Tab-separated table of C-alpha atoms and ligand atoms in Angstrom:
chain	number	residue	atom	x	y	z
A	3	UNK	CA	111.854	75.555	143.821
A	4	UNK	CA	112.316	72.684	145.618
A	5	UNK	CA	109.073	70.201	146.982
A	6	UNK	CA	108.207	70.508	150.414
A	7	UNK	CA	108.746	67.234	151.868
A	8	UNK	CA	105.671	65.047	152.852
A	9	UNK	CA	106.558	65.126	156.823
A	10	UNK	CA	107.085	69.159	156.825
A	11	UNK	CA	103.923	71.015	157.261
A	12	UNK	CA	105.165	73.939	155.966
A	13	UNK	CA	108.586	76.116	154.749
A	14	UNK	CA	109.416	78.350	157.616
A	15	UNK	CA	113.150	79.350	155.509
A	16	UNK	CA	113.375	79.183	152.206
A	17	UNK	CA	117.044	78.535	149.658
A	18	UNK	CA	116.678	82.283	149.264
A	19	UNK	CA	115.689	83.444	151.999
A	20	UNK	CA	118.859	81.910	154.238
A	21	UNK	CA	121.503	82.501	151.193
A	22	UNK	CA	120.850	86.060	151.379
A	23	UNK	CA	120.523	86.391	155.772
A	24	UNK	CA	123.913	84.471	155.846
A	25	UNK	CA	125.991	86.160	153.183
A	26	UNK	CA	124.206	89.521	154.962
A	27	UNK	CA	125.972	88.097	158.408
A	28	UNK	CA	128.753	86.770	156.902
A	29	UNK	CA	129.483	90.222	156.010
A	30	UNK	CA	129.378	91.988	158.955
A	31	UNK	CA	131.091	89.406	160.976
A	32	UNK	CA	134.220	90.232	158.159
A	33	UNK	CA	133.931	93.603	159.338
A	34	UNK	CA	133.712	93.234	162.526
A	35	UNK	CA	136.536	90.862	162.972
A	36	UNK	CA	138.568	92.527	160.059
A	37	UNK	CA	142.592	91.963	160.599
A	38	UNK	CA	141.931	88.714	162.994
A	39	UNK	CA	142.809	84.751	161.716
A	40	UNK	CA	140.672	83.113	163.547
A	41	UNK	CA	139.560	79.679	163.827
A	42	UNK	CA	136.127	79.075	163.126
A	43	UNK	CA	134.544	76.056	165.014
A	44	UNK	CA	131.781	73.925	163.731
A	45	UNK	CA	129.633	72.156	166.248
A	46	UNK	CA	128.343	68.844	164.423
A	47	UNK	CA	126.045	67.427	162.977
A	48	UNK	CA	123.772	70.059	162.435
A	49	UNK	CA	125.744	73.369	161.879
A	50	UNK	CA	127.320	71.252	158.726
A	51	UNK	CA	125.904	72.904	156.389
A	52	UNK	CA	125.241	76.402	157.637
A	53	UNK	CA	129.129	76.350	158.353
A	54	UNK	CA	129.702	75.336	154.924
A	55	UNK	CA	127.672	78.197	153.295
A	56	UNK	CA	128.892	81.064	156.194
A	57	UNK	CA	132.543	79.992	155.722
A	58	UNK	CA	132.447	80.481	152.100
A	59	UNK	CA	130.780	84.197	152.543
A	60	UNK	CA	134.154	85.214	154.416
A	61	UNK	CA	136.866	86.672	153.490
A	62	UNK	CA	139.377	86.498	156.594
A	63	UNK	CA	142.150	83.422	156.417
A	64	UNK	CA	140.289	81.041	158.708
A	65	UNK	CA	141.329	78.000	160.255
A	66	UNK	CA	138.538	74.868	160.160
A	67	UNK	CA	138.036	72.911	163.156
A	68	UNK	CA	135.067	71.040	164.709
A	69	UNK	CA	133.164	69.650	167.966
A	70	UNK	CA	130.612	66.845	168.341
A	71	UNK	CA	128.828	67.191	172.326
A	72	UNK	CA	126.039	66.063	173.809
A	73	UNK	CA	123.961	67.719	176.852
A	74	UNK	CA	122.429	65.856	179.137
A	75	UNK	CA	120.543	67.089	182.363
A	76	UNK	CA	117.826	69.228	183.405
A	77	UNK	CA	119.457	72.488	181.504
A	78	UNK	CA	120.442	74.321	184.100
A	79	UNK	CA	124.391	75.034	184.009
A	80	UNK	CA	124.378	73.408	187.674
A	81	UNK	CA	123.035	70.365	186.995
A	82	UNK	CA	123.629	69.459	183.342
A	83	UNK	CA	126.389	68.061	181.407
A	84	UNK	CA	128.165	68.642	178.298
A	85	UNK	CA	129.951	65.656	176.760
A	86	UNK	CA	132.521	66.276	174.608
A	87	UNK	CA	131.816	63.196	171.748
A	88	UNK	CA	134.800	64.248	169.706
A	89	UNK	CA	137.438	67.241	170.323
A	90	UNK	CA	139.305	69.929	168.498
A	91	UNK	CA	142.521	68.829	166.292
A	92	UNK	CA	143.991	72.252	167.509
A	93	UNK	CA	144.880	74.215	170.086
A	94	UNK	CA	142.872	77.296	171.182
A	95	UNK	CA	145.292	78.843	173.515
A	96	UNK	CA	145.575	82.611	172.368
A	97	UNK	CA	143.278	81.997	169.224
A	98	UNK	CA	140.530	84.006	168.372
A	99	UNK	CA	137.050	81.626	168.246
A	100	UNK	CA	134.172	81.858	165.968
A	101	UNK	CA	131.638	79.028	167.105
A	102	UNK	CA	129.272	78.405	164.351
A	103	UNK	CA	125.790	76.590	165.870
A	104	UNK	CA	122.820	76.026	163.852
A	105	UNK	CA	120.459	76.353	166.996
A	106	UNK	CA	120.490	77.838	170.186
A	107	UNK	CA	117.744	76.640	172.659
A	108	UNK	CA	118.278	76.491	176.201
A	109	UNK	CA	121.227	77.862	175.509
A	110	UNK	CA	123.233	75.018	177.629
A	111	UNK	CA	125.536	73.771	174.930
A	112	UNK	CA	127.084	77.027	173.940
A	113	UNK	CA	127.470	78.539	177.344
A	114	UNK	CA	129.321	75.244	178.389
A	115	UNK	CA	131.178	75.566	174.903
A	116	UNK	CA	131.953	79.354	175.953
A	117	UNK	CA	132.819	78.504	179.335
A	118	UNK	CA	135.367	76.057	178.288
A	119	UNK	CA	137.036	77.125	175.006
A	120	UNK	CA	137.597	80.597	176.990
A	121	UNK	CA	139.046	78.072	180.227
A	122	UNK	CA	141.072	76.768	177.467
A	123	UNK	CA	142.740	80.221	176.789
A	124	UNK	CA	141.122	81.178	173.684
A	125	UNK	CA	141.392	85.293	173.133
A	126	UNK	CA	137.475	85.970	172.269
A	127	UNK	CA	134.850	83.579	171.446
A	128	UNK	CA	132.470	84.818	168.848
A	129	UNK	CA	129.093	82.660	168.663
A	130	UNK	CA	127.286	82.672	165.393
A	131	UNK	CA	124.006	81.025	165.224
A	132	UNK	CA	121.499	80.312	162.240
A	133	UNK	CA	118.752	79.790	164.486
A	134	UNK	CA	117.619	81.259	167.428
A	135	UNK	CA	114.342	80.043	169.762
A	136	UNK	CA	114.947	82.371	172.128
A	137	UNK	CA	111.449	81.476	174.094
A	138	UNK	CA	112.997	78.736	175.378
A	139	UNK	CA	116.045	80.036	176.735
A	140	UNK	CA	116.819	79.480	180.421
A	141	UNK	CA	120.592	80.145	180.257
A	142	UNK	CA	122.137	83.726	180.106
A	143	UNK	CA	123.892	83.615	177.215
A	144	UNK	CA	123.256	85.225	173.430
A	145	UNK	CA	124.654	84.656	170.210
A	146	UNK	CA	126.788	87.662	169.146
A	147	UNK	CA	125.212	87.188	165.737
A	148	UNK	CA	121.993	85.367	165.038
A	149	UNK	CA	120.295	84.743	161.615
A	150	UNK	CA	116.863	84.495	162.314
A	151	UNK	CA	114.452	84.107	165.582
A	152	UNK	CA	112.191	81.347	165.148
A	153	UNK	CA	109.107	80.064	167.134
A	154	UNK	CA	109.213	77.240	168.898
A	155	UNK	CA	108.236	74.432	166.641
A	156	UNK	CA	110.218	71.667	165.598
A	157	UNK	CA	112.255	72.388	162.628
A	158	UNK	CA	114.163	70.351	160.091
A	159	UNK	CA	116.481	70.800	157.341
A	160	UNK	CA	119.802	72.707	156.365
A	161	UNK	CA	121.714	70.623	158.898
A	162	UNK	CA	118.849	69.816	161.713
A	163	UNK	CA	117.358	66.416	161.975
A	164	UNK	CA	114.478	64.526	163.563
A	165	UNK	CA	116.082	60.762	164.470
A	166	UNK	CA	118.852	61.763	161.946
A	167	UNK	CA	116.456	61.956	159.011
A	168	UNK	CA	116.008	65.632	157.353
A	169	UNK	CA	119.682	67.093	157.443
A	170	UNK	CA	120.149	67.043	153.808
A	171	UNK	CA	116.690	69.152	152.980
A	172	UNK	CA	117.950	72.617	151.207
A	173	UNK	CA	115.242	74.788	153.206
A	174	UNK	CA	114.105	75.148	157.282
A	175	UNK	CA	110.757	72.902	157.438
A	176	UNK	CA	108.615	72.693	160.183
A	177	UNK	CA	107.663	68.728	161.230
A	178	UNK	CA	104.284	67.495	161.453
A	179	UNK	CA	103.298	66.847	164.583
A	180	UNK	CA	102.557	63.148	163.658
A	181	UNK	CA	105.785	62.654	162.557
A	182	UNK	CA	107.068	62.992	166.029
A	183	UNK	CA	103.974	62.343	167.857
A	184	UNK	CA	103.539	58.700	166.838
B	222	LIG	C1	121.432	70.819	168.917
B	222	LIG	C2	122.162	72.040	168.399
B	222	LIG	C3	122.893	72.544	169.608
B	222	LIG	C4	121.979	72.178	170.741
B	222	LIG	C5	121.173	73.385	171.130
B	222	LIG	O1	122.294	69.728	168.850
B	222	LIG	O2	123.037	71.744	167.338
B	222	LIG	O3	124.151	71.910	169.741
B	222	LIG	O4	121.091	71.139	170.266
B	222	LIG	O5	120.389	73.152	172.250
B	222	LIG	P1	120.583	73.909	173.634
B	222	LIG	O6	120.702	75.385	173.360
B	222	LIG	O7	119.300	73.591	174.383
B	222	LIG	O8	121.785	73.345	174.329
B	222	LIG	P2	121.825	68.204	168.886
B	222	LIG	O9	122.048	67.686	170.274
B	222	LIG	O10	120.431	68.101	168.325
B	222	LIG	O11	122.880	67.462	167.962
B	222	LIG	P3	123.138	67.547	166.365
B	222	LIG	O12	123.725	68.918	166.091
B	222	LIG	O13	124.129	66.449	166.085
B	222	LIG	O14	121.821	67.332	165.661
């Protein structure tokens, strides 16, 4: 068992409990998607290592390819902005997508992600999250396969960081208030 770090209040996800939800999603997104060679798209930094572990739960041949963006703007599709900090290698054009998040919010990066990977000719666009705060949605869009729902608290770990600190913790913490308060 691993310690709970000193600036996590408590362990919302445990090793366990996520190894056995992803290989459980993993699964179905193999059936699901049986006979396709898709391309599965990793949104960086913090899907890292959710992508790492979902990846290696599938069967299908898969192609590895990856996205670093930034949103800025109220959140609202009319006024925001995606940046696009660092671009495919590949081509989309007539390739099935799977997008592999760690969190959806707002929901503003992966319905500009959607938006644009379909504009860019892809054949479906599948959108696998680990996390899902759904309270705080304002876009309409929903993963097609979620892990878990979570509150909305500030979480930390397995990929998601505070000021780039936490990605590296094996579990989903919740941050102390003072830690981000200060
Ligand atoms: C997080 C997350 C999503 C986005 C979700 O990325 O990985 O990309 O925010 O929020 P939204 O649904 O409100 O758009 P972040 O900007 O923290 O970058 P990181 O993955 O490098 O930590």
């Amino acid at each position: 068992m691993h310690q709970i770090h000193p600036d996590c209040q408590k362990i919302l996800l445990t090793e366990d409990e996520i190894r056995a939800r992803v290989s459980a999603v993993a699964k179905q997104v193999d059936a699901d998607l049986a006979g396709k060679r898709p391309v599965a798209v990793g949104i960086l930094k913090g899907s890292i290592i959710f992508y790492a572990d979902f990846i290696r739960c599938l069967n299908m041949p898969l192609e590895l390819d990856f996205m670093a963006v930034s949103s800025y703007g109220s959140g609202s599709t009319s006024s925001g902005k995606l940046k696009i900090r660092k671009d495919l290698d590949g081509d989309v054009n007539g390739r099935d997508v799977i997008v592999i998040e760690d969190i959806i919010d707002s929901g503003f990066t992966l319905a500009c992600l959607k938006k644009l990977l379909l504009e860019r000719g892809a054949s479906s666009v599948t959108i696998v999250t680990l996390l899902d705060k759904h309270e705080r949605r304002t876009e309409d869009i929903a993963p097609d396969y979620n892990c878990f729902e979570i509150p909305d608290e500030f979480v930390v770990g397995y990929g998601l960081d505070y000021n780039e600190k936490y990605r590296s913790l094996p579990y989903i913490g919740i941050l102390k208030r003072s830690v981000y308060e200060k």
